[in-house]
Coordinates of C-alpha atoms and ligand atoms in Angstrom, one line a residue:
M1026 CA 172.5 78.0 137.6
S1027 CA 171.6 77.2 140.7
W1028 CA 174.6 77.0 143.6
Q1029 CA 174.6 73.7 142.4
E1030 CA 175.0 74.1 139.3
A1031 CA 177.8 76.5 139.2
K1032 CA 179.9 74.3 141.5
A1033 CA 180.0 71.5 138.7
Y1034 CA 181.0 74.1 136.2
F1035 CA 183.8 75.3 138.2
G1036 CA 184.9 72.3 139.9
K1037 CA 186.1 72.2 135.7
N1038 CA 187.1 75.4 134.5
D1039 CA 189.4 78.1 135.2
I1040 CA 187.4 80.2 132.8
A1041 CA 184.3 83.2 132.5
I1042 CA 183.2 85.1 130.3
V1043 CA 182.4 88.8 132.3
P1044 CA 180.8 91.1 130.4
V1045 CA 180.2 94.5 130.9
G1046 CA 179.0 98.2 129.0
S1047 CA 177.3 101.6 129.3
N1048 CA 173.8 103.3 129.8
E1049 CA 175.0 106.1 127.7
Q1050 CA 173.1 108.2 124.9
H1051 CA 174.0 107.2 121.6
G1052 CA 171.6 109.6 119.6
P1053 CA 167.7 109.7 118.9
A1054 CA 167.0 106.3 117.0
N1055 CA 169.3 104.0 119.0
P1056 CA 168.7 103.3 122.3
L1057 CA 170.9 104.0 125.7
G1058 CA 171.8 101.1 126.2
T1059 CA 173.5 100.3 123.0
D1060 CA 176.7 99.8 124.3
H1061 CA 175.2 96.3 127.1
L1062 CA 173.3 95.3 125.4
I1063 CA 175.8 94.1 122.3
A1064 CA 177.7 93.2 124.6
K1065 CA 175.6 90.5 126.5
E1066 CA 174.3 89.0 122.0
F1067 CA 178.2 89.0 122.0
A1068 CA 179.7 86.9 124.9
Q1069 CA 176.1 84.9 125.6
E1070 CA 176.7 83.8 122.2
A1071 CA 180.0 82.8 122.2
A1072 CA 179.5 82.0 125.7
K1073 CA 176.4 79.3 124.2
R1074 CA 179.0 78.5 121.0
T1075 CA 182.1 78.0 124.0
G1076 CA 180.6 76.1 126.5
V1077 CA 182.6 78.6 129.0
V1078 CA 179.5 80.4 131.1
C1079 CA 179.2 83.7 130.9
L1080 CA 178.5 86.2 133.7
Q1081 CA 175.5 88.3 134.1
V1082 CA 176.4 91.5 131.7
I1083 CA 177.1 95.2 133.4
P1084 CA 175.4 97.4 132.6
F1085 CA 177.4 100.7 133.6
G1086 CA 180.3 102.1 132.4
V1087 CA 182.8 105.6 132.7
S1088 CA 180.1 107.7 130.9
P1089 CA 180.8 111.6 132.1
H1090 CA 181.6 112.3 128.6
H1091 CA 177.3 112.1 127.9
K1092 CA 175.8 113.3 131.3
Q1093 CA 174.1 115.9 129.0
F1094 CA 172.3 114.0 127.2
W1095 CA 169.5 112.6 129.3
G1096 CA 169.3 108.8 130.9
T1097 CA 173.4 108.5 130.6
I1098 CA 174.8 106.5 133.9
S1099 CA 178.1 107.3 134.6
I1100 CA 180.0 105.6 137.2
Q1101 CA 183.6 107.2 137.8
P1102 CA 186.8 105.0 136.8
K1103 CA 187.7 104.1 140.7
A1104 CA 184.3 103.0 141.7
F1105 CA 184.0 101.0 138.2
K1106 CA 187.6 99.1 138.3
K1107 CA 186.7 98.4 142.3
Y1108 CA 183.3 97.0 141.0
V1109 CA 184.4 94.9 137.7
K1110 CA 187.5 94.1 140.4
E1111 CA 185.9 92.1 142.8
V1112 CA 184.0 90.6 140.1
C1113 CA 186.7 88.3 139.3
L1114 CA 187.9 88.3 143.0
S1115 CA 185.1 86.5 143.4
L1116 CA 185.0 84.1 140.3
K1117 CA 188.6 84.0 141.8
Y1118 CA 187.3 82.2 144.8
Y1119 CA 186.0 79.7 142.6
G1120 CA 189.1 78.2 140.9
V1121 CA 189.3 80.5 138.3
H1122 CA 191.9 81.9 136.6
K1123 CA 191.2 83.1 133.0
I1124 CA 188.5 86.0 132.7
L1125 CA 187.4 86.9 129.4
V1126 CA 185.7 90.5 129.9
V1127 CA 183.4 91.7 126.9
N1128 CA 183.4 95.2 127.0
G1129 CA 180.6 97.1 125.0
H1130 CA 182.1 101.0 125.7
G1131 CA 185.4 102.5 124.6
G1132 CA 185.2 104.5 128.2
N1133 CA 185.4 101.2 130.4
L1134 CA 188.7 100.3 128.7
A1135 CA 192.2 102.6 130.4
A1136 CA 189.7 101.3 134.0
L1137 CA 189.5 97.1 132.6
R1138 CA 193.5 97.3 131.4
E1139 CA 194.1 98.6 135.0
I1140 CA 192.4 95.7 136.5
A1141 CA 193.9 93.2 134.3
R1142 CA 197.6 94.6 135.4
E1143 CA 196.6 94.3 138.9
M1144 CA 194.6 90.5 138.7
R1145 CA 198.5 89.5 136.5
E1146 CA 199.8 89.6 139.7
Q1147 CA 197.0 87.7 141.2
N1148 CA 197.5 84.9 138.8
V1149 CA 194.6 86.0 136.7
F1150 CA 195.2 86.3 133.0
I1151 CA 192.1 88.9 132.2
S1152 CA 191.6 89.2 128.5
I1153 CA 189.3 91.8 127.3
F1154 CA 187.9 92.0 123.9
E1155 CA 186.4 94.8 122.0
W1156 CA 184.1 94.6 119.0
W1157 CA 184.7 97.3 116.7
P1158 CA 188.4 97.6 116.2
A1159 CA 187.5 93.6 115.3
A1160 CA 185.9 94.8 113.1
E1161 CA 187.0 97.0 110.9
N1162 CA 190.6 94.6 111.0
L1163 CA 188.3 91.7 110.4
L1164 CA 185.8 94.1 107.9
P1165 CA 188.0 97.1 106.6
D1166 CA 185.1 98.0 103.6
I1167 CA 181.7 97.4 105.0
F1168 CA 181.8 101.1 106.7
S1169 CA 183.3 104.2 105.9
P1170 CA 185.2 106.3 108.8
D1171 CA 183.2 108.8 109.3
E1172 CA 179.5 105.0 109.6
R1173 CA 182.0 104.1 112.2
R1174 CA 181.8 106.4 115.3
H1175 CA 179.9 106.7 118.4
A1176 CA 176.5 105.8 117.0
G1177 CA 177.1 105.9 113.6
A1178 CA 176.0 103.6 110.7
E1179 CA 177.8 100.7 112.7
E1180 CA 176.6 100.5 116.3
T1181 CA 173.0 101.4 114.6
S1182 CA 173.1 98.0 112.2
V1183 CA 173.8 95.8 115.0
N1184 CA 171.9 97.6 116.8
L1185 CA 169.6 96.5 113.7
A1186 CA 170.8 92.8 114.0
L1187 CA 170.5 92.3 118.1
H1188 CA 167.5 94.4 118.8
A1189 CA 165.7 95.8 116.0
N1190 CA 162.6 96.6 117.9
L1191 CA 164.7 99.1 120.4
V1192 CA 165.2 101.1 117.8
N1193 CA 163.7 103.8 116.4
R1194 CA 164.3 103.6 112.4
D1195 CA 161.9 107.3 111.6
K1196 CA 165.2 109.5 114.4
I1197 CA 168.4 108.3 112.2
T1198 CA 170.1 110.3 112.1
N1199 CA 173.1 112.7 110.0
E1200 CA 175.6 114.4 112.3
K1201 CA 178.8 116.2 110.8
P1202 CA 181.1 116.4 114.3
H1203 CA 182.0 120.5 114.5
T1204 CA 185.1 121.1 115.5
H1205 CA 185.4 122.8 118.2
A1206 CA 187.2 126.6 117.8
L1207 CA 190.4 125.4 120.4
E1208 CA 191.1 122.4 118.7
M1209 CA 194.7 121.8 117.0
S1210 CA 197.0 119.0 116.7
G1211 CA 199.0 118.7 119.9
I1212 CA 196.7 120.2 121.9
T1213 CA 194.6 117.8 123.9
L1214 CA 190.8 119.6 125.5
P1215 CA 188.0 118.3 128.5
L1216 CA 185.6 118.3 125.6
D1217 CA 182.2 116.0 126.3
T1218 CA 180.0 114.4 123.2
V1219 CA 178.0 118.2 123.1
D1220 CA 180.7 119.9 122.5
E1221 CA 180.8 117.9 118.9
T1222 CA 177.0 116.3 118.5
S1223 CA 174.4 118.3 119.4
S1224 CA 172.3 114.8 118.7
G1225 CA 174.6 112.4 120.0
V1226 CA 175.5 111.0 116.5
F1227 CA 179.7 111.5 115.2
G1228 CA 178.3 110.8 111.4
K1229 CA 175.9 108.8 109.7
Q1230 CA 173.9 106.3 110.8
T1231 CA 171.9 106.0 106.9
A1232 CA 173.7 103.3 106.5
A1233 CA 173.0 101.3 108.9
S1234 CA 171.4 97.6 107.8
A1235 CA 170.8 95.2 109.3
K1236 CA 172.2 92.4 107.3
K1237 CA 175.2 94.8 108.2
G1238 CA 174.6 94.3 111.5
K1239 CA 174.1 90.7 111.4
E1240 CA 177.6 90.4 108.9
V1241 CA 179.6 92.0 111.4
F1242 CA 177.5 90.0 114.6
E1243 CA 179.0 86.9 113.2
V1244 CA 182.0 87.9 111.5
V1245 CA 182.9 89.1 114.9
L1246 CA 182.3 86.4 117.3
K1247 CA 183.9 83.4 115.1
A1248 CA 187.5 85.9 116.3
L1249 CA 185.9 85.4 120.0
V1250 CA 185.1 81.6 119.9
K1251 CA 188.1 81.4 118.2
H1252 CA 189.8 84.0 120.9
I1253 CA 188.5 81.5 123.3
E1254 CA 189.1 77.8 122.6
L1255 CA 192.6 79.2 123.0
L1256 CA 192.3 80.7 125.8
K1257 CA 190.7 78.0 127.3
K1258 CA 193.5 75.0 126.1
T1259 CA 196.9 77.9 127.2
R1260 CA 198.2 76.7 130.2
M1261 CA 197.9 78.9 133.3
E1262 CA 202.1 78.1 133.9
D1263 CA 202.4 79.6 130.5
L1264 CA 200.2 82.7 131.7
S1265 CA 201.4 83.5 135.2
L1266 CA 204.3 86.3 135.8
K1267 CA 207.3 84.4 137.4
P1268 CA 211.3 85.7 137.5
K1269 CA 213.1 85.3 134.2
I1270 CA 215.2 82.1 134.3
Ligands
ZN1088 ZN1 178.1 102.6 123.0

């Protein structure tokens, strides 16, 4: 898009899509970029189907719990929050009041929630979308719980469906995460991924297939498109915060 095309779009539309992800280990078979690559695909395809503009994906996120695995790039929550917020404020300058954040990495959610809260005070409504809870809800039977965890069969399947060339099938791994000696119910420990799994995989990858990944992508995408269409139609005056009448 040129600046003139951007002017034409923002002159008529008050909504935009911002994909965010991470660059972190996903076991020996999957690329480090898994979370931002998947977020980008969902966001771009949703943009195509709804006519809403999609920004470039923000590839780095909050991943300190994976850093012992080489190649993980982690941003502190404070810096991540400030950066993503500045992106939203730039959009606001051009009249955007509704933003759909497509988040590909669970570790970003706490910071994104804070941004959404703060931006609502500034009359910008941010909707945060994550594909895996949507998939679990829409397709409860396609994977077992241990296939749905970090770098498991579900994520590997979506990788196989969207960018199979980036998956090293010879390195597909199953690993049952081990329980730390200090774990017990009611106790929260500051554990990193390396404390629970040596390959970086939580659970089973062998059940992964491109077919299942395609199904997840299509079903979840349809739900996402529906949400965007609804967000588009909702009037800002019904979303903005004001004292109760
Ligand atoms: Zn992931």
